Amino acid sequence: QVQLVESGGGSVEAGGSLRLSCAASGSALSRNCIGWFRQAPGKQREGVAAISVGFAHTKYVDSVKGRFTISQNNAKNTVYLQMNSLKPEDTATYYCGAGQATYWACTPVEGVFGYWGQGTQVTVSS
């Protein structure tokens, strides 16, 4: 059974920072591609960042480049999303997903991921 648990969400003012965590267990440990996605009210879920665990190869969507950093701690089976310079438009529920992909195909696109966590809320006020 794949289990992904997100944590670290909260409320911050614009310009602030948060670090999200995605702890993997069970079958998720065998997945080599972990991604972060977000869904704002009334909008479709969108990809944010992805990391190819074996290669630490990362990819980001343009809207978060230079502000967000995805990283891994293999000893803790955890992937992080460090979010800096947060904007009100970053407000959303953030999800992590796990999938299996080559490092070049590990991108924040939903079709890559078959397993999802329950999400953690991030609210950025202006």
JSON list of C-alpha atoms in Angstrom, two decimals:
[
{"chain": "A", "resi": 1, "resn": "GLN", "atom": "CA", "xyz": [0.00, 0.00, 0.00]},
{"chain": "A", "resi": 2, "resn": "VAL", "atom": "CA", "xyz": [1.28, 3.42, -0.94]},
{"chain": "A", "resi": 3, "resn": "GLN", "atom": "CA", "xyz": [1.04, 6.08, 1.69]},
{"chain": "A", "resi": 4, "resn": "LEU", "atom": "CA", "xyz": [1.96, 9.72, 1.31]},
{"chain": "A", "resi": 5, "resn": "VAL", "atom": "CA", "xyz": [1.44, 12.21, 4.11]},
{"chain": "A", "resi": 6, "resn": "GLU", "atom": "CA", "xyz": [1.85, 15.93, 3.60]},
{"chain": "A", "resi": 7, "resn": "SER", "atom": "CA", "xyz": [2.50, 18.41, 6.37]},
{"chain": "A", "resi": 8, "resn": "GLY", "atom": "CA", "xyz": [3.79, 21.94, 6.90]},
{"chain": "A", "resi": 9, "resn": "GLY", "atom": "CA", "xyz": [0.96, 23.98, 5.46]},
{"chain": "A", "resi": 10, "resn": "GLY", "atom": "CA", "xyz": [-0.36, 27.10, 7.16]},
{"chain": "A", "resi": 11, "resn": "SER", "atom": "CA", "xyz": [-1.17, 30.76, 6.80]},
{"chain": "A", "resi": 12, "resn": "VAL", "atom": "CA", "xyz": [1.48, 33.36, 6.01]},
{"chain": "A", "resi": 13, "resn": "GLU", "atom": "CA", "xyz": [1.63, 36.88, 4.69]},
{"chain": "A", "resi": 14, "resn": "ALA", "atom": "CA", "xyz": [2.83, 37.64, 1.20]},
{"chain": "A", "resi": 15, "resn": "GLY", "atom": "CA", "xyz": [6.60, 37.46, 1.02]},
{"chain": "A", "resi": 16, "resn": "GLY", "atom": "CA", "xyz": [6.76, 34.79, 3.70]},
{"chain": "A", "resi": 17, "resn": "SER", "atom": "CA", "xyz": [8.01, 31.22, 3.55]},
{"chain": "A", "resi": 18, "resn": "LEU", "atom": "CA", "xyz": [6.76, 27.74, 4.31]},
{"chain": "A", "resi": 19, "resn": "ARG", "atom": "CA", "xyz": [8.31, 24.31, 4.00]},
{"chain": "A", "resi": 20, "resn": "LEU", "atom": "CA", "xyz": [6.06, 21.42, 3.08]},
{"chain": "A", "resi": 21, "resn": "SER", "atom": "CA", "xyz": [6.97, 17.81, 3.77]},
{"chain": "A", "resi": 22, "resn": "CYS", "atom": "CA", "xyz": [5.84, 14.64, 2.03]},
{"chain": "A", "resi": 23, "resn": "ALA", "atom": "CA", "xyz": [6.58, 11.48, 3.99]},
{"chain": "A", "resi": 24, "resn": "ALA", "atom": "CA", "xyz": [6.43, 8.27, 1.99]},
{"chain": "A", "resi": 25, "resn": "SER", "atom": "CA", "xyz": [5.83, 4.76, 3.28]},
{"chain": "A", "resi": 26, "resn": "GLY", "atom": "CA", "xyz": [4.78, 1.40, 1.97]},
{"chain": "A", "resi": 27, "resn": "SER", "atom": "CA", "xyz": [4.91, 0.95, -1.76]},
{"chain": "A", "resi": 28, "resn": "ALA", "atom": "CA", "xyz": [5.59, 4.68, -2.20]},
{"chain": "A", "resi": 29, "resn": "LEU", "atom": "CA", "xyz": [9.16, 3.96, -1.21]},
{"chain": "A", "resi": 30, "resn": "SER", "atom": "CA", "xyz": [9.69, 2.11, -4.49]},
{"chain": "A", "resi": 31, "resn": "ARG", "atom": "CA", "xyz": [8.47, 5.03, -6.60]},
{"chain": "A", "resi": 32, "resn": "ASN", "atom": "CA", "xyz": [11.30, 7.08, -8.06]},
{"chain": "A", "resi": 33, "resn": "CYS", "atom": "CA", "xyz": [9.45, 10.25, -8.98]},
{"chain": "A", "resi": 34, "resn": "ILE", "atom": "CA", "xyz": [7.82, 12.52, -6.41]},
{"chain": "A", "resi": 35, "resn": "GLY", "atom": "CA", "xyz": [5.90, 15.62, -7.33]},
{"chain": "A", "resi": 36, "resn": "TRP", "atom": "CA", "xyz": [4.11, 18.51, -5.72]},
{"chain": "A", "resi": 37, "resn": "PHE", "atom": "CA", "xyz": [0.83, 19.77, -7.06]},
{"chain": "A", "resi": 38, "resn": "ARG", "atom": "CA", "xyz": [-1.67, 22.36, -5.91]},
{"chain": "A", "resi": 39, "resn": "GLN", "atom": "CA", "xyz": [-5.34, 23.05, -6.34]},
{"chain": "A", "resi": 40, "resn": "ALA", "atom": "CA", "xyz": [-6.98, 26.38, -5.67]},
{"chain": "A", "resi": 41, "resn": "PRO", "atom": "CA", "xyz": [-10.75, 26.63, -5.12]},
{"chain": "A", "resi": 42, "resn": "GLY", "atom": "CA", "xyz": [-12.59, 26.41, -8.41]},
{"chain": "A", "resi": 43, "resn": "LYS", "atom": "CA", "xyz": [-9.46, 25.52, -10.37]},
{"chain": "A", "resi": 44, "resn": "GLN", "atom": "CA", "xyz": [-7.92, 22.35, -11.67]},
{"chain": "A", "resi": 45, "resn": "ARG", "atom": "CA", "xyz": [-5.00, 20.77, -9.92]},
{"chain": "A", "resi": 46, "resn": "GLU", "atom": "CA", "xyz": [-1.71, 21.98, -11.39]},
{"chain": "A", "resi": 47, "resn": "GLY", "atom": "CA", "xyz": [1.81, 20.69, -11.14]},
{"chain": "A", "resi": 48, "resn": "VAL", "atom": "CA", "xyz": [4.39, 22.68, -9.21]},
{"chain": "A", "resi": 49, "resn": "ALA", "atom": "CA", "xyz": [7.62, 20.68, -9.03]},
{"chain": "A", "resi": 50, "resn": "ALA", "atom": "CA", "xyz": [8.99, 17.17, -9.32]},
{"chain": "A", "resi": 51, "resn": "ILE", "atom": "CA", "xyz": [12.11, 15.35, -8.29]},
{"chain": "A", "resi": 52, "resn": "SER", "atom": "CA", "xyz": [13.62, 12.19, -9.67]},
{"chain": "A", "resi": 53, "resn": "VAL", "atom": "CA", "xyz": [14.62, 10.59, -6.42]},
{"chain": "A", "resi": 54, "resn": "GLY", "atom": "CA", "xyz": [17.47, 8.47, -7.72]},
{"chain": "A", "resi": 55, "resn": "PHE", "atom": "CA", "xyz": [19.14, 11.37, -9.53]},
{"chain": "A", "resi": 56, "resn": "ALA", "atom": "CA", "xyz": [17.92, 14.35, -7.50]},
{"chain": "A", "resi": 57, "resn": "HIS", "atom": "CA", "xyz": [16.93, 15.82, -10.84]},
{"chain": "A", "resi": 58, "resn": "THR", "atom": "CA", "xyz": [14.34, 18.55, -10.39]},
{"chain": "A", "resi": 59, "resn": "LYS", "atom": "CA", "xyz": [11.82, 20.34, -12.55]},
{"chain": "A", "resi": 60, "resn": "TYR", "atom": "CA", "xyz": [9.58, 23.31, -11.85]},
{"chain": "A", "resi": 61, "resn": "VAL", "atom": "CA", "xyz": [6.74, 25.12, -13.49]},
{"chain": "A", "resi": 62, "resn": "ASP", "atom": "CA", "xyz": [7.58, 28.66, -14.55]},
{"chain": "A", "resi": 63, "resn": "SER", "atom": "CA", "xyz": [5.36, 30.33, -11.97]},
{"chain": "A", "resi": 64, "resn": "VAL", "atom": "CA", "xyz": [7.46, 29.02, -9.06]},
{"chain": "A", "resi": 65, "resn": "LYS", "atom": "CA", "xyz": [10.97, 28.96, -10.53]},
{"chain": "A", "resi": 66, "resn": "GLY", "atom": "CA", "xyz": [13.38, 30.86, -8.32]},
{"chain": "A", "resi": 67, "resn": "ARG", "atom": "CA", "xyz": [10.94, 30.82, -5.39]},
{"chain": "A", "resi": 68, "resn": "PHE", "atom": "CA", "xyz": [10.27, 27.13, -4.67]},
{"chain": "A", "resi": 69, "resn": "THR", "atom": "CA", "xyz": [12.81, 24.36, -4.13]},
{"chain": "A", "resi": 70, "resn": "ILE", "atom": "CA", "xyz": [12.05, 20.65, -4.09]},
{"chain": "A", "resi": 71, "resn": "SER", "atom": "CA", "xyz": [14.51, 18.42, -2.25]},
{"chain": "A", "resi": 72, "resn": "GLN", "atom": "CA", "xyz": [14.78, 14.98, -0.73]},
{"chain": "A", "resi": 73, "resn": "ASN", "atom": "CA", "xyz": [15.99, 13.31, 2.42]},
{"chain": "A", "resi": 74, "resn": "ASN", "atom": "CA", "xyz": [16.33, 9.66, 1.53]},
{"chain": "A", "resi": 75, "resn": "ALA", "atom": "CA", "xyz": [17.15, 8.64, 5.09]},
{"chain": "A", "resi": 76, "resn": "LYS", "atom": "CA", "xyz": [13.77, 9.99, 6.17]},
{"chain": "A", "resi": 77, "resn": "ASN", "atom": "CA", "xyz": [11.89, 8.94, 3.03]},
{"chain": "A", "resi": 78, "resn": "THR", "atom": "CA", "xyz": [10.72, 12.51, 2.81]},
{"chain": "A", "resi": 79, "resn": "VAL", "atom": "CA", "xyz": [10.52, 15.06, 0.03]},
{"chain": "A", "resi": 80, "resn": "TYR", "atom": "CA", "xyz": [10.30, 18.75, 0.83]},
{"chain": "A", "resi": 81, "resn": "LEU", "atom": "CA", "xyz": [8.98, 21.81, -0.93]},
{"chain": "A", "resi": 82, "resn": "GLN", "atom": "CA", "xyz": [10.60, 24.99, 0.34]},
{"chain": "A", "resi": 83, "resn": "MET", "atom": "CA", "xyz": [8.42, 27.92, -0.66]},
{"chain": "A", "resi": 84, "resn": "ASN", "atom": "CA", "xyz": [9.85, 31.43, -0.45]},
{"chain": "A", "resi": 85, "resn": "SER", "atom": "CA", "xyz": [8.53, 34.82, -1.54]},
{"chain": "A", "resi": 86, "resn": "LEU", "atom": "CA", "xyz": [5.00, 33.49, -1.33]},
{"chain": "A", "resi": 87, "resn": "LYS", "atom": "CA", "xyz": [2.25, 35.31, -3.19]},
{"chain": "A", "resi": 88, "resn": "PRO", "atom": "CA", "xyz": [-1.52, 35.32, -2.65]},
{"chain": "A", "resi": 89, "resn": "GLU", "atom": "CA", "xyz": [-1.89, 33.36, -5.89]},
{"chain": "A", "resi": 90, "resn": "ASP", "atom": "CA", "xyz": [0.06, 30.51, -4.27]},
{"chain": "A", "resi": 91, "resn": "THR", "atom": "CA", "xyz": [-2.93, 29.90, -2.00]},
{"chain": "A", "resi": 92, "resn": "ALA", "atom": "CA", "xyz": [-4.12, 26.35, -2.57]},
{"chain": "A", "resi": 93, "resn": "THR", "atom": "CA", "xyz": [-4.23, 22.85, -1.18]},
{"chain": "A", "resi": 94, "resn": "TYR", "atom": "CA", "xyz": [-0.88, 21.26, -1.89]},
{"chain": "A", "resi": 95, "resn": "TYR", "atom": "CA", "xyz": [-0.59, 17.56, -2.68]},
{"chain": "A", "resi": 96, "resn": "CYS", "atom": "CA", "xyz": [2.35, 15.28, -3.19]},
{"chain": "A", "resi": 97, "resn": "GLY", "atom": "CA", "xyz": [2.24, 12.46, -5.65]},
{"chain": "A", "resi": 98, "resn": "ALA", "atom": "CA", "xyz": [4.40, 9.40, -6.28]},
{"chain": "A", "resi": 99, "resn": "GLY", "atom": "CA", "xyz": [5.06, 7.74, -9.59]},
{"chain": "A", "resi": 100, "resn": "GLN", "atom": "CA", "xyz": [7.53, 5.75, -11.62]},
{"chain": "A", "resi": 101, "resn": "ALA", "atom": "CA", "xyz": [9.40, 7.50, -14.40]},
{"chain": "A", "resi": 102, "resn": "THR", "atom": "CA", "xyz": [12.81, 7.93, -15.92]},
{"chain": "A", "resi": 103, "resn": "TYR", "atom": "CA", "xyz": [14.62, 11.00, -14.65]},
{"chain": "A", "resi": 104, "resn": "TRP", "atom": "CA", "xyz": [13.90, 12.95, -17.85]},
{"chain": "A", "resi": 105, "resn": "ALA", "atom": "CA", "xyz": [10.21, 12.04, -17.70]},
{"chain": "A", "resi": 106, "resn": "CYS", "atom": "CA", "xyz": [9.80, 12.92, -14.02]},
{"chain": "A", "resi": 107, "resn": "THR", "atom": "CA", "xyz": [7.90, 16.16, -14.49]},
{"chain": "A", "resi": 108, "resn": "PRO", "atom": "CA", "xyz": [5.04, 17.82, -12.61]},
{"chain": "A", "resi": 109, "resn": "VAL", "atom": "CA", "xyz": [2.38, 16.41, -14.91]},
{"chain": "A", "resi": 110, "resn": "GLU", "atom": "CA", "xyz": [-0.49, 14.44, -13.39]},
{"chain": "A", "resi": 111, "resn": "GLY", "atom": "CA", "xyz": [-0.21, 11.50, -15.73]},
{"chain": "A", "resi": 112, "resn": "VAL", "atom": "CA", "xyz": [3.18, 10.60, -14.26]},
{"chain": "A", "resi": 113, "resn": "PHE", "atom": "CA", "xyz": [1.76, 10.04, -10.79]},
{"chain": "A", "resi": 114, "resn": "GLY", "atom": "CA", "xyz": [-0.52, 7.28, -9.60]},
{"chain": "A", "resi": 115, "resn": "TYR", "atom": "CA", "xyz": [-0.52, 7.84, -5.87]},
{"chain": "A", "resi": 116, "resn": "TRP", "atom": "CA", "xyz": [-1.54, 10.90, -3.91]},
{"chain": "A", "resi": 117, "resn": "GLY", "atom": "CA", "xyz": [-1.56, 12.24, -0.39]},
{"chain": "A", "resi": 118, "resn": "GLN", "atom": "CA", "xyz": [-4.47, 13.97, 1.31]},
{"chain": "A", "resi": 119, "resn": "GLY", "atom": "CA", "xyz": [-3.11, 17.46, 0.92]},
{"chain": "A", "resi": 120, "resn": "THR", "atom": "CA", "xyz": [-2.11, 20.36, 3.14]},
{"chain": "A", "resi": 121, "resn": "GLN", "atom": "CA", "xyz": [-3.58, 23.85, 2.97]},
{"chain": "A", "resi": 122, "resn": "VAL", "atom": "CA", "xyz": [-1.43, 26.89, 2.21]},
{"chain": "A", "resi": 123, "resn": "THR", "atom": "CA", "xyz": [-2.98, 30.34, 2.56]},
{"chain": "A", "resi": 124, "resn": "VAL", "atom": "CA", "xyz": [-1.08, 33.49, 1.63]},
{"chain": "A", "resi": 125, "resn": "SER", "atom": "CA", "xyz": [-2.61, 36.81, 2.60]},
{"chain": "A", "resi": 126, "resn": "SER", "atom": "CA", "xyz": [-1.82, 40.13, 0.95]}
]
